[in-house]
Amino acid sequence: MVGHLPRVLTLITVLFVTLALGGCGDDRPEQIAKYQQLTQQRLDLLASSLDNNQLRNATLLKQYTRVLAQRQSDLTPLLEELAKDASTEGPMFKSLTRRYKDLNDSANFIDLDQQLAEAQNIYQAADTSLYNDMLSDPVNVVADMSKGQLARVNAISREAEALANGTDGSGAGSQLVGNPAYGSWQNNSSGTSIWAWYGMYAMFSNFSRPIGYGSWSGNRGYSYYNDVGRYRYTSPKQASSQAKTFEQTKKRFNSQGKRFDSPYAKARTGSTSLSRQSTSAPKANSTTQSASRKFRSSYSKDSSFRNSSSRTSRGVRRGK
């Protein structure tokens, strides 16, 4: 009997290890599925809020574009396009719904960590308060085009911003430059990355010379997207494209013996009266790893997620 004791102890140890491993199963697919369910609810609420004029900045965007179109009729096509962001027909809302659809296919992501991070980002980006802050960019574009006749929202004045940052921005539409919902960085024949507007937004090109990534990086002004919301309102593929543009530009500058810093290395001064959801967002220059850690911590404390499913909430807390 004594001779069999070591063997019995070994079997018991193996059993406990097996049970322990079984109890620590991967709960990321469950978390992703739960975020998908909750995000659909948020997207429905956001769509309803836009349709019923319940977002302040969406209402202002409609009013601003209508007022400026009456004063400058030649801008009507561009202003009508900008006004779409006050509805579900705008590029920002469509971007969220497209990213939400992409969540259904794990093949769109490098691994489960990236898919979970994207699920978390879309869930937060669809929040009505945060989305209202995001709309401050197109509102302020129209405000600046009015030459001060219409006031900026959630941001200091154009003059105060230029003084605080020591930059003069990139002309009309500058708050939208860098935001993949409105355009993209494209290489010209010399290998320089130039901002290319989508569709009707190309009318902004009439107000300024081509915007090069290199010069824009050091001279850009404040915008909600670039300085606050970029992490949440950028898909993994878009983030990868942005990183590629940076690396290519940095390599070109290095070959010329020049230093080049990321356009997000230094946040610009300019935001005011942002929602709690925005003020708790990761900084635009956060690395993917550190930002992911912050998000996992903040999402685990999100009451709407926690109350919806105690089982999933425990999974989120373990994933911090």
PDB file of C-alpha atoms in Angstrom:
ATOM      1  CA  MET A   1       0.000   0.000   0.000  1.00  0.00           C
ATOM      2  CA  VAL A   2       2.799   2.331   0.938  1.00  0.00           C
ATOM      3  CA  GLY A   3       4.445   1.690  -2.421  1.00  0.00           C
ATOM      4  CA  HIS A   4       1.413   2.926  -4.232  1.00  0.00           C
ATOM      5  CA  LEU A   5       1.263   6.198  -2.280  1.00  0.00           C
ATOM      6  CA  PRO A   6       3.612   8.242  -4.547  1.00  0.00           C
ATOM      7  CA  ARG A   7       1.636   7.118  -7.599  1.00  0.00           C
ATOM      8  CA  VAL A   8      -1.652   8.121  -5.966  1.00  0.00           C
ATOM      9  CA  LEU A   9      -0.257  11.505  -4.987  1.00  0.00           C
ATOM     10  CA  THR A  10       0.964  12.027  -8.560  1.00  0.00           C
ATOM     11  CA  LEU A  11      -2.487  11.221  -9.955  1.00  0.00           C
ATOM     12  CA  ILE A  12      -4.127  13.618  -7.486  1.00  0.00           C
ATOM     13  CA  THR A  13      -1.667  16.358  -8.438  1.00  0.00           C
ATOM     14  CA  VAL A  14      -2.365  15.843 -12.159  1.00  0.00           C
ATOM     15  CA  LEU A  15      -6.102  15.940 -11.455  1.00  0.00           C
ATOM     16  CA  PHE A  16      -5.851  19.230  -9.564  1.00  0.00           C
ATOM     17  CA  VAL A  17      -3.685  20.778 -12.283  1.00  0.00           C
ATOM     18  CA  THR A  18      -6.151  19.668 -14.946  1.00  0.00           C
ATOM     19  CA  LEU A  19      -9.083  21.122 -13.025  1.00  0.00           C
ATOM     20  CA  ALA A  20      -7.181  24.358 -12.417  1.00  0.00           C
ATOM     21  CA  LEU A  21      -6.363  24.743 -16.082  1.00  0.00           C
ATOM     22  CA  GLY A  22      -9.940  23.955 -17.018  1.00  0.00           C
ATOM     23  CA  GLY A  23     -11.142  26.693 -14.668  1.00  0.00           C
ATOM     24  CA  CYS A  24      -8.840  29.256 -16.331  1.00  0.00           C
ATOM     25  CA  GLY A  25     -10.247  28.887 -19.824  1.00  0.00           C
ATOM     26  CA  ASP A  26      -9.976  31.655 -22.385  1.00  0.00           C
ATOM     27  CA  ASP A  27     -12.971  33.939 -21.864  1.00  0.00           C
ATOM     28  CA  ARG A  28     -12.020  36.472 -24.545  1.00  0.00           C
ATOM     29  CA  PRO A  29     -14.509  35.131 -27.135  1.00  0.00           C
ATOM     30  CA  GLU A  30     -17.250  35.492 -24.528  1.00  0.00           C
ATOM     31  CA  GLN A  31     -16.160  39.059 -23.781  1.00  0.00           C
ATOM     32  CA  ILE A  32     -16.114  39.944 -27.484  1.00  0.00           C
ATOM     33  CA  ALA A  33     -19.598  38.499 -27.963  1.00  0.00           C
ATOM     34  CA  LYS A  34     -20.915  40.470 -25.009  1.00  0.00           C
ATOM     35  CA  TYR A  35     -19.366  43.709 -26.261  1.00  0.00           C
ATOM     36  CA  GLN A  36     -20.982  43.083 -29.651  1.00  0.00           C
ATOM     37  CA  GLN A  37     -24.373  42.741 -28.016  1.00  0.00           C
ATOM     38  CA  LEU A  38     -23.959  45.889 -25.919  1.00  0.00           C
ATOM     39  CA  THR A  39     -22.480  47.860 -28.814  1.00  0.00           C
ATOM     40  CA  GLN A  40     -25.522  47.105 -30.970  1.00  0.00           C
ATOM     41  CA  GLN A  41     -27.666  48.606 -28.220  1.00  0.00           C
ATOM     42  CA  ARG A  42     -25.453  51.688 -28.101  1.00  0.00           C
ATOM     43  CA  LEU A  43     -25.474  52.094 -31.876  1.00  0.00           C
ATOM     44  CA  ASP A  44     -29.269  51.906 -31.886  1.00  0.00           C
ATOM     45  CA  LEU A  45     -29.441  54.554 -29.143  1.00  0.00           C
ATOM     46  CA  LEU A  46     -26.915  56.736 -30.965  1.00  0.00           C
ATOM     47  CA  ALA A  47     -28.881  56.480 -34.222  1.00  0.00           C
ATOM     48  CA  SER A  48     -32.072  57.411 -32.396  1.00  0.00           C
ATOM     49  CA  SER A  49     -30.348  60.354 -30.690  1.00  0.00           C
ATOM     50  CA  LEU A  50     -29.105  61.669 -34.038  1.00  0.00           C
ATOM     51  CA  ASP A  51     -32.486  61.207 -35.722  1.00  0.00           C
ATOM     52  CA  ASN A  52     -34.281  63.013 -32.886  1.00  0.00           C
ATOM     53  CA  ASN A  53     -31.827  65.925 -32.539  1.00  0.00           C
ATOM     54  CA  GLN A  54     -30.765  64.900 -29.038  1.00  0.00           C
ATOM     55  CA  LEU A  55     -27.035  65.549 -29.476  1.00  0.00           C
ATOM     56  CA  ARG A  56     -26.103  69.190 -28.949  1.00  0.00           C
ATOM     57  CA  ASN A  57     -23.191  69.284 -31.371  1.00  0.00           C
ATOM     58  CA  ALA A  58     -25.203  67.473 -34.055  1.00  0.00           C
ATOM     59  CA  THR A  59     -27.880  70.141 -33.751  1.00  0.00           C
ATOM     60  CA  LEU A  60     -25.253  72.886 -33.905  1.00  0.00           C
ATOM     61  CA  LEU A  61     -23.704  71.300 -36.986  1.00  0.00           C
ATOM     62  CA  LYS A  62     -27.043  71.420 -38.791  1.00  0.00           C
ATOM     63  CA  GLN A  63     -27.587  75.030 -37.754  1.00  0.00           C
ATOM     64  CA  TYR A  64     -24.044  76.155 -38.571  1.00  0.00           C
ATOM     65  CA  THR A  65     -23.988  74.609 -42.035  1.00  0.00           C
ATOM     66  CA  ARG A  66     -27.409  76.076 -42.841  1.00  0.00           C
ATOM     67  CA  VAL A  67     -26.417  79.576 -41.693  1.00  0.00           C
ATOM     68  CA  LEU A  68     -23.090  79.581 -43.536  1.00  0.00           C
ATOM     69  CA  ALA A  69     -24.686  78.220 -46.729  1.00  0.00           C
ATOM     70  CA  GLN A  70     -27.041  81.196 -46.728  1.00  0.00           C
ATOM     71  CA  ARG A  71     -24.086  83.562 -46.468  1.00  0.00           C
ATOM     72  CA  GLN A  72     -21.764  81.722 -48.863  1.00  0.00           C
ATOM     73  CA  SER A  73     -23.831  79.760 -51.348  1.00  0.00           C
ATOM     74  CA  ASP A  74     -20.726  78.607 -53.238  1.00  0.00           C
ATOM     75  CA  LEU A  75     -19.885  76.430 -50.217  1.00  0.00           C
ATOM     76  CA  THR A  76     -23.272  74.692 -50.183  1.00  0.00           C
ATOM     77  CA  PRO A  77     -22.102  71.307 -51.614  1.00  0.00           C
ATOM     78  CA  LEU A  78     -19.306  71.063 -49.052  1.00  0.00           C
ATOM     79  CA  LEU A  79     -21.504  72.245 -46.186  1.00  0.00           C
ATOM     80  CA  GLU A  80     -24.217  69.738 -47.068  1.00  0.00           C
ATOM     81  CA  GLU A  81     -21.602  67.001 -46.930  1.00  0.00           C
ATOM     82  CA  LEU A  82     -20.372  68.194 -43.535  1.00  0.00           C
ATOM     83  CA  ALA A  83     -23.953  68.318 -42.248  1.00  0.00           C
ATOM     84  CA  LYS A  84     -24.281  64.567 -42.841  1.00  0.00           C
ATOM     85  CA  ASP A  85     -22.231  63.982 -39.695  1.00  0.00           C
ATOM     86  CA  ALA A  86     -25.282  65.166 -37.763  1.00  0.00           C
ATOM     87  CA  SER A  87     -27.103  62.066 -39.005  1.00  0.00           C
ATOM     88  CA  THR A  88     -26.531  58.361 -39.537  1.00  0.00           C
ATOM     89  CA  GLU A  89     -25.461  59.176 -43.111  1.00  0.00           C
ATOM     90  CA  GLY A  90     -22.205  60.782 -42.005  1.00  0.00           C
ATOM     91  CA  PRO A  91     -18.762  59.167 -42.379  1.00  0.00           C
ATOM     92  CA  MET A  92     -18.187  58.921 -38.628  1.00  0.00           C
ATOM     93  CA  PHE A  93     -21.349  56.914 -37.942  1.00  0.00           C
ATOM     94  CA  LYS A  94     -20.823  54.747 -41.015  1.00  0.00           C
ATOM     95  CA  SER A  95     -17.271  54.061 -39.868  1.00  0.00           C
ATOM     96  CA  LEU A  96     -18.554  52.757 -36.534  1.00  0.00           C
ATOM     97  CA  THR A  97     -21.142  50.486 -38.146  1.00  0.00           C
ATOM     98  CA  ARG A  98     -18.547  49.156 -40.598  1.00  0.00           C
ATOM     99  CA  ARG A  99     -16.101  48.400 -37.790  1.00  0.00           C
ATOM    100  CA  TYR A 100     -18.896  46.747 -35.814  1.00  0.00           C
ATOM    101  CA  LYS A 101     -19.666  44.494 -38.780  1.00  0.00           C
ATOM    102  CA  ASP A 102     -15.992  43.569 -39.142  1.00  0.00           C
ATOM    103  CA  LEU A 103     -15.994  42.300 -35.552  1.00  0.00           C
ATOM    104  CA  ASN A 104     -17.970  39.266 -36.692  1.00  0.00           C
ATOM    105  CA  ASP A 105     -14.960  37.834 -38.512  1.00  0.00           C
ATOM    106  CA  SER A 106     -11.888  37.002 -36.422  1.00  0.00           C
ATOM    107  CA  ALA A 107      -9.870  36.826 -39.652  1.00  0.00           C
ATOM    108  CA  ASN A 108      -9.913  40.654 -39.675  1.00  0.00           C
ATOM    109  CA  PHE A 109      -7.634  40.694 -36.627  1.00  0.00           C
ATOM    110  CA  ILE A 110      -4.140  39.563 -35.724  1.00  0.00           C
ATOM    111  CA  ASP A 111      -5.325  37.757 -32.606  1.00  0.00           C
ATOM    112  CA  LEU A 112      -8.051  37.710 -29.971  1.00  0.00           C
ATOM    113  CA  ASP A 113      -6.386  40.507 -28.002  1.00  0.00           C
ATOM    114  CA  GLN A 114      -6.660  42.869 -30.951  1.00  0.00           C
ATOM    115  CA  GLN A 115     -10.241  41.789 -31.645  1.00  0.00           C
ATOM    116  CA  LEU A 116     -11.206  42.344 -28.005  1.00  0.00           C
ATOM    117  CA  ALA A 117      -9.530  45.756 -27.925  1.00  0.00           C
ATOM    118  CA  GLU A 118     -11.436  46.750 -31.062  1.00  0.00           C
ATOM    119  CA  ALA A 119     -14.708  45.522 -29.544  1.00  0.00           C
ATOM    120  CA  GLN A 120     -14.023  47.656 -26.480  1.00  0.00           C
ATOM    121  CA  ASN A 121     -13.127  50.706 -28.572  1.00  0.00           C
ATOM    122  CA  ILE A 122     -16.275  50.567 -30.697  1.00  0.00           C
ATOM    123  CA  TYR A 123     -18.391  50.078 -27.582  1.00  0.00           C
ATOM    124  CA  GLN A 124     -16.971  53.270 -26.081  1.00  0.00           C
ATOM    125  CA  ALA A 125     -16.933  55.219 -29.359  1.00  0.00           C
ATOM    126  CA  ALA A 126     -20.681  54.612 -29.756  1.00  0.00           C
ATOM    127  CA  ASP A 127     -21.388  56.304 -26.415  1.00  0.00           C
ATOM    128  CA  THR A 128     -23.595  59.346 -27.085  1.00  0.00           C
ATOM    129  CA  SER A 129     -21.574  61.713 -24.867  1.00  0.00           C
ATOM    130  CA  LEU A 130     -18.272  60.758 -26.438  1.00  0.00           C
ATOM    131  CA  TYR A 131     -19.722  60.845 -29.949  1.00  0.00           C
ATOM    132  CA  ASN A 132     -21.126  64.312 -29.246  1.00  0.00           C
ATOM    133  CA  ASP A 133     -17.576  65.430 -28.403  1.00  0.00           C
ATOM    134  CA  MET A 134     -16.330  63.859 -31.634  1.00  0.00           C
ATOM    135  CA  LEU A 135     -18.740  66.032 -33.599  1.00  0.00           C
ATOM    136  CA  SER A 136     -16.998  69.132 -32.285  1.00  0.00           C
ATOM    137  CA  ASP A 137     -14.452  68.735 -35.088  1.00  0.00           C
ATOM    138  CA  PRO A 138     -16.847  69.251 -38.047  1.00  0.00           C
ATOM    139  CA  VAL A 139     -18.691  71.945 -36.047  1.00  0.00           C
ATOM    140  CA  ASN A 140     -15.432  73.831 -35.535  1.00  0.00           C
ATOM    141  CA  VAL A 141     -14.484  73.408 -39.176  1.00  0.00           C
ATOM    142  CA  VAL A 142     -17.660  75.306 -40.110  1.00  0.00           C
ATOM    143  CA  ALA A 143     -17.078  77.831 -37.318  1.00  0.00           C
ATOM    144  CA  ASP A 144     -13.595  78.606 -38.671  1.00  0.00           C
ATOM    145  CA  MET A 145     -14.917  78.863 -42.220  1.00  0.00           C
ATOM    146  CA  SER A 146     -17.327  81.574 -40.977  1.00  0.00           C
ATOM    147  CA  LYS A 147     -14.284  83.665 -39.994  1.00  0.00           C
ATOM    148  CA  GLY A 148     -15.393  83.981 -36.402  1.00  0.00           C
ATOM    149  CA  GLN A 149     -19.078  84.706 -37.016  1.00  0.00           C
ATOM    150  CA  LEU A 150     -19.950  81.307 -35.559  1.00  0.00           C
ATOM    151  CA  ALA A 151     -18.416  80.226 -32.257  1.00  0.00           C
ATOM    152  CA  ARG A 152     -16.280  77.148 -31.753  1.00  0.00           C
ATOM    153  CA  VAL A 153     -17.516  74.436 -29.369  1.00  0.00           C
ATOM    154  CA  ASN A 154     -15.528  72.344 -26.876  1.00  0.00           C
ATOM    155  CA  ALA A 155     -12.413  74.235 -27.937  1.00  0.00           C
ATOM    156  CA  ILE A 156     -10.662  77.550 -27.360  1.00  0.00           C
ATOM    157  CA  SER A 157     -10.662  80.216 -30.066  1.00  0.00           C
ATOM    158  CA  ARG A 158      -8.552  79.862 -33.169  1.00  0.00           C
ATOM    159  CA  GLU A 159      -6.340  82.760 -32.072  1.00  0.00           C
ATOM    160  CA  ALA A 160      -5.836  81.372 -28.557  1.00  0.00           C
ATOM    161  CA  GLU A 161      -5.020  77.960 -29.972  1.00  0.00           C
ATOM    162  CA  ALA A 162      -2.400  79.327 -32.356  1.00  0.00           C
ATOM    163  CA  LEU A 163      -0.804  81.285 -29.504  1.00  0.00           C
ATOM    164  CA  ALA A 164      -0.827  78.317 -27.116  1.00  0.00           C
ATOM    165  CA  ASN A 165       0.648  75.830 -29.595  1.00  0.00           C
ATOM    166  CA  GLY A 166       2.844  78.081 -31.700  1.00  0.00           C
ATOM    167  CA  THR A 167       1.229  76.703 -34.855  1.00  0.00           C
ATOM    168  CA  ASP A 168      -1.200  78.067 -37.408  1.00  0.00           C
ATOM    169  CA  GLY A 169      -2.820  74.787 -38.469  1.00  0.00           C
ATOM    170  CA  SER A 170      -3.472  73.706 -42.032  1.00  0.00           C
ATOM    171  CA  GLY A 171      -6.228  76.040 -43.189  1.00  0.00           C
ATOM    172  CA  ALA A 172      -9.901  75.245 -43.714  1.00  0.00           C
ATOM    173  CA  GLY A 173     -10.879  71.746 -42.664  1.00  0.00           C
ATOM    174  CA  SER A 174      -7.727  71.311 -40.580  1.00  0.00           C
ATOM    175  CA  GLN A 175      -9.600  69.573 -37.731  1.00  0.00           C
ATOM    176  CA  LEU A 176     -10.434  66.719 -40.106  1.00  0.00           C
ATOM    177  CA  VAL A 177      -6.928  66.170 -41.495  1.00  0.00           C
ATOM    178  CA  GLY A 178      -5.557  62.846 -40.285  1.00  0.00           C
ATOM    179  CA  ASN A 179      -9.031  61.444 -39.588  1.00  0.00           C
ATOM    180  CA  PRO A 180      -9.495  58.386 -41.852  1.00  0.00           C
ATOM    181  CA  ALA A 181     -13.239  59.063 -42.115  1.00  0.00           C
ATOM    182  CA  TYR A 182     -12.536  62.073 -44.341  1.00  0.00           C
ATOM    183  CA  GLY A 183      -9.393  61.210 -46.265  1.00  0.00           C
ATOM    184  CA  SER A 184      -6.090  59.334 -46.245  1.00  0.00           C
ATOM    185  CA  TRP A 185      -2.371  59.866 -46.640  1.00  0.00           C
ATOM    186  CA  GLN A 186      -1.243  59.050 -50.169  1.00  0.00           C
ATOM    187  CA  ASN A 187       2.292  59.019 -51.561  1.00  0.00           C
ATOM    188  CA  ASN A 188       2.959  61.270 -54.546  1.00  0.00           C
ATOM    189  CA  SER A 189       5.535  60.617 -57.270  1.00  0.00           C
ATOM    190  CA  SER A 190       8.378  61.831 -55.034  1.00  0.00           C
ATOM    191  CA  GLY A 191       7.397  59.548 -52.172  1.00  0.00           C
ATOM    192  CA  THR A 192       5.982  62.351 -50.030  1.00  0.00           C
ATOM    193  CA  SER A 193       2.757  61.594 -48.162  1.00  0.00           C
ATOM    194  CA  ILE A 194       0.017  64.073 -49.062  1.00  0.00           C
ATOM    195  CA  TRP A 195      -3.437  64.274 -47.519  1.00  0.00           C
ATOM    196  CA  ALA A 196      -6.080  63.201 -50.052  1.00  0.00           C
ATOM    197  CA  TRP A 197      -9.668  64.169 -49.210  1.00  0.00           C
ATOM    198  CA  TYR A 198     -12.558  61.836 -49.959  1.00  0.00           C
ATOM    199  CA  GLY A 199     -15.345  62.918 -52.297  1.00  0.00           C
ATOM    200  CA  MET A 200     -16.836  66.355 -51.746  1.00  0.00           C
ATOM    201  CA  TYR A 201     -14.343  67.104 -48.959  1.00  0.00           C
ATOM    202  CA  ALA A 202     -11.832  67.690 -51.756  1.00  0.00           C
ATOM    203  CA  MET A 203     -13.302  71.202 -51.914  1.00  0.00           C
ATOM    204  CA  PHE A 204     -11.108  71.986 -48.911  1.00  0.00           C
ATOM    205  CA  SER A 205      -8.181  71.849 -51.326  1.00  0.00           C
ATOM    206  CA  ASN A 206      -9.462  75.110 -52.808  1.00  0.00           C
ATOM    207  CA  PHE A 207      -8.571  76.930 -49.603  1.00  0.00           C
ATOM    208  CA  SER A 208      -5.019  75.739 -49.039  1.00  0.00           C
ATOM    209  CA  ARG A 209      -2.025  74.198 -50.722  1.00  0.00           C
ATOM    210  CA  PRO A 210      -1.531  70.413 -50.542  1.00  0.00           C
ATOM    211  CA  ILE A 211      -0.993  69.213 -46.981  1.00  0.00           C
ATOM    212  CA  GLY A 212       2.165  67.136 -46.607  1.00  0.00           C
ATOM    213  CA  TYR A 213       2.474  64.720 -43.691  1.00  0.00           C
ATOM    214  CA  GLY A 214       5.945  65.991 -42.812  1.00  0.00           C
ATOM    215  CA  SER A 215       4.984  69.646 -42.448  1.00  0.00           C
ATOM    216  CA  TRP A 216       1.569  68.867 -40.946  1.00  0.00           C
ATOM    217  CA  SER A 217       3.164  66.770 -38.225  1.00  0.00           C
ATOM    218  CA  GLY A 218       4.904  69.745 -36.642  1.00  0.00           C
ATOM    219  CA  ASN A 219       2.393  72.418 -37.558  1.00  0.00           C
ATOM    220  CA  ARG A 220      -0.997  70.824 -36.965  1.00  0.00           C
ATOM    221  CA  GLY A 221      -3.488  72.509 -34.701  1.00  0.00           C
ATOM    222  CA  TYR A 222      -5.725  70.985 -32.063  1.00  0.00           C
ATOM    223  CA  SER A 223      -8.535  68.637 -33.042  1.00  0.00           C
ATOM    224  CA  TYR A 224     -10.654  66.272 -30.989  1.00  0.00           C
ATOM    225  CA  TYR A 225      -9.788  63.304 -33.197  1.00  0.00           C
ATOM    226  CA  ASN A 226      -6.017  63.790 -33.208  1.00  0.00           C
ATOM    227  CA  ASP A 227      -5.596  64.822 -29.572  1.00  0.00           C
ATOM    228  CA  VAL A 228      -8.343  62.977 -27.694  1.00  0.00           C
ATOM    229  CA  GLY A 229     -10.389  60.470 -29.665  1.00  0.00           C
ATOM    230  CA  ARG A 230      -7.943  58.866 -32.085  1.00  0.00           C
ATOM    231  CA  TYR A 231      -7.523  55.643 -30.123  1.00  0.00           C
ATOM    232  CA  ARG A 232     -11.256  54.928 -30.022  1.00  0.00           C
ATOM    233  CA  TYR A 233     -12.209  56.225 -33.468  1.00  0.00           C
ATOM    234  CA  THR A 234      -9.530  54.394 -35.446  1.00  0.00           C
ATOM    235  CA  SER A 235      -9.753  50.774 -36.586  1.00  0.00           C
ATOM    236  CA  PRO A 236      -6.714  48.470 -36.336  1.00  0.00           C
ATOM    237  CA  LYS A 237      -6.216  48.611 -40.117  1.00  0.00           C
ATOM    238  CA  GLN A 238      -6.389  52.408 -40.081  1.00  0.00           C
ATOM    239  CA  ALA A 239      -3.959  52.551 -37.163  1.00  0.00           C
ATOM    240  CA  SER A 240      -1.583  50.293 -39.076  1.00  0.00           C
ATOM    241  CA  SER A 241      -1.794  52.586 -42.095  1.00  0.00           C
ATOM    242  CA  GLN A 242      -1.049  55.616 -39.918  1.00  0.00           C
ATOM    243  CA  ALA A 243       1.963  53.864 -38.412  1.00  0.00           C
ATOM    244  CA  LYS A 244       3.228  52.961 -41.889  1.00  0.00           C
ATOM    245  CA  THR A 245       2.963  56.589 -43.032  1.00  0.00           C
ATOM    246  CA  PHE A 246       4.928  57.701 -39.983  1.00  0.00           C
ATOM    247  CA  GLU A 247       7.672  55.123 -40.493  1.00  0.00           C
ATOM    248  CA  GLN A 248       8.044  55.968 -44.185  1.00  0.00           C
ATOM    249  CA  THR A 249       8.260  59.694 -43.459  1.00  0.00           C
ATOM    250  CA  LYS A 250      10.690  59.196 -40.599  1.00  0.00           C
ATOM    251  CA  LYS A 251      12.929  57.069 -42.826  1.00  0.00           C
ATOM    252  CA  ARG A 252      12.880  59.741 -45.535  1.00  0.00           C
ATOM    253  CA  PHE A 253      13.795  62.468 -43.027  1.00  0.00           C
ATOM    254  CA  ASN A 254      16.565  60.318 -41.524  1.00  0.00           C
ATOM    255  CA  SER A 255      18.092  59.811 -44.980  1.00  0.00           C
ATOM    256  CA  GLN A 256      18.343  63.581 -45.201  1.00  0.00           C
ATOM    257  CA  GLY A 257      19.952  63.839 -41.793  1.00  0.00           C
ATOM    258  CA  LYS A 258      16.829  65.371 -40.265  1.00  0.00           C
ATOM    259  CA  ARG A 259      14.874  64.400 -37.179  1.00  0.00           C
ATOM    260  CA  PHE A 260      11.187  63.588 -37.487  1.00  0.00           C
ATOM    261  CA  ASP A 261       8.737  63.232 -34.612  1.00  0.00           C
ATOM    262  CA  SER A 262       5.298  61.682 -34.707  1.00  0.00           C
ATOM    263  CA  PRO A 263       2.437  64.175 -35.130  1.00  0.00           C
ATOM    264  CA  TYR A 264       1.076  62.695 -31.907  1.00  0.00           C
ATOM    265  CA  ALA A 265       4.296  62.937 -29.897  1.00  0.00           C
ATOM    266  CA  LYS A 266       3.009  66.168 -28.370  1.00  0.00           C
ATOM    267  CA  ALA A 267      -0.679  66.770 -27.697  1.00  0.00           C
ATOM    268  CA  ARG A 268      -1.966  70.186 -28.739  1.00  0.00           C
ATOM    269  CA  THR A 269      -3.694  72.565 -26.357  1.00  0.00           C
ATOM    270  CA  GLY A 270      -7.262  73.444 -27.265  1.00  0.00           C
ATOM    271  CA  SER A 271      -9.989  71.312 -25.668  1.00  0.00           C
ATOM    272  CA  THR A 272     -12.619  72.674 -23.309  1.00  0.00           C
ATOM    273  CA  SER A 273     -15.781  71.310 -21.684  1.00  0.00           C
ATOM    274  CA  LEU A 274     -15.308  67.716 -22.773  1.00  0.00           C
ATOM    275  CA  SER A 275     -17.394  64.901 -21.322  1.00  0.00           C
ATOM    276  CA  ARG A 276     -16.109  62.616 -18.577  1.00  0.00           C
ATOM    277  CA  GLN A 277     -15.857  59.828 -21.154  1.00  0.00           C
ATOM    278  CA  SER A 278     -13.470  61.902 -23.256  1.00  0.00           C
ATOM    279  CA  THR A 279     -11.316  63.164 -20.414  1.00  0.00           C
ATOM    280  CA  SER A 280     -10.675  59.561 -19.354  1.00  0.00           C
ATOM    281  CA  ALA A 281      -9.587  58.485 -22.853  1.00  0.00           C
ATOM    282  CA  PRO A 282      -5.995  57.329 -23.499  1.00  0.00           C
ATOM    283  CA  LYS A 283      -3.741  60.047 -24.880  1.00  0.00           C
ATOM    284  CA  ALA A 284      -3.246  60.155 -28.634  1.00  0.00           C
ATOM    285  CA  ASN A 285       0.424  59.240 -28.278  1.00  0.00           C
ATOM    286  CA  SER A 286      -0.208  56.196 -26.047  1.00  0.00           C
ATOM    287  CA  THR A 287       1.347  52.974 -27.255  1.00  0.00           C
ATOM    288  CA  THR A 288      -1.002  50.160 -28.173  1.00  0.00           C
ATOM    289  CA  GLN A 289       0.146  48.115 -25.219  1.00  0.00           C
ATOM    290  CA  SER A 290      -0.262  50.779 -22.544  1.00  0.00           C
ATOM    291  CA  ALA A 291      -3.524  52.018 -24.020  1.00  0.00           C
ATOM    292  CA  SER A 292      -4.867  48.467 -24.032  1.00  0.00           C
ATOM    293  CA  ARG A 293      -4.071  48.098 -20.346  1.00  0.00           C
ATOM    294  CA  LYS A 294      -5.858  51.355 -19.546  1.00  0.00           C
ATOM    295  CA  PHE A 295      -8.889  50.344 -21.540  1.00  0.00           C
ATOM    296  CA  ARG A 296      -9.186  46.927 -19.939  1.00  0.00           C
ATOM    297  CA  SER A 297      -9.116  48.605 -16.547  1.00  0.00           C
ATOM    298  CA  SER A 298     -11.691  51.258 -17.420  1.00  0.00           C
ATOM    299  CA  TYR A 299     -14.021  48.856 -19.187  1.00  0.00           C
ATOM    300  CA  SER A 300     -14.031  46.502 -16.227  1.00  0.00           C
ATOM    301  CA  LYS A 301     -15.446  49.367 -14.186  1.00  0.00           C
ATOM    302  CA  ASP A 302     -18.070  50.384 -16.741  1.00  0.00           C
ATOM    303  CA  SER A 303     -21.413  50.062 -14.948  1.00  0.00           C
ATOM    304  CA  SER A 304     -23.540  49.304 -18.014  1.00  0.00           C
ATOM    305  CA  PHE A 305     -21.226  46.447 -18.945  1.00  0.00           C
ATOM    306  CA  ARG A 306     -20.847  45.185 -15.385  1.00  0.00           C
ATOM    307  CA  ASN A 307     -24.574  45.151 -14.650  1.00  0.00           C
ATOM    308  CA  SER A 308     -25.493  43.464 -17.903  1.00  0.00           C
ATOM    309  CA  SER A 309     -23.756  40.204 -17.063  1.00  0.00           C
ATOM    310  CA  SER A 310     -21.977  39.395 -13.832  1.00  0.00           C
ATOM    311  CA  ARG A 311     -20.311  36.423 -15.450  1.00  0.00           C
ATOM    312  CA  THR A 312     -18.845  38.472 -18.296  1.00  0.00           C
ATOM    313  CA  SER A 313     -17.836  41.255 -15.916  1.00  0.00           C
ATOM    314  CA  ARG A 314     -15.734  38.800 -13.970  1.00  0.00           C
ATOM    315  CA  GLY A 315     -14.092  37.823 -17.240  1.00  0.00           C
ATOM    316  CA  VAL A 316     -13.297  41.464 -18.046  1.00  0.00           C
ATOM    317  CA  ARG A 317     -11.749  42.008 -14.624  1.00  0.00           C
ATOM    318  CA  ARG A 318      -9.535  38.974 -15.092  1.00  0.00           C
ATOM    319  CA  GLY A 319      -8.422  40.419 -18.435  1.00  0.00           C
ATOM    320  CA  LYS A 320      -6.986  43.575 -16.953  1.00  0.00           C
TER     321      LYS A 320
END
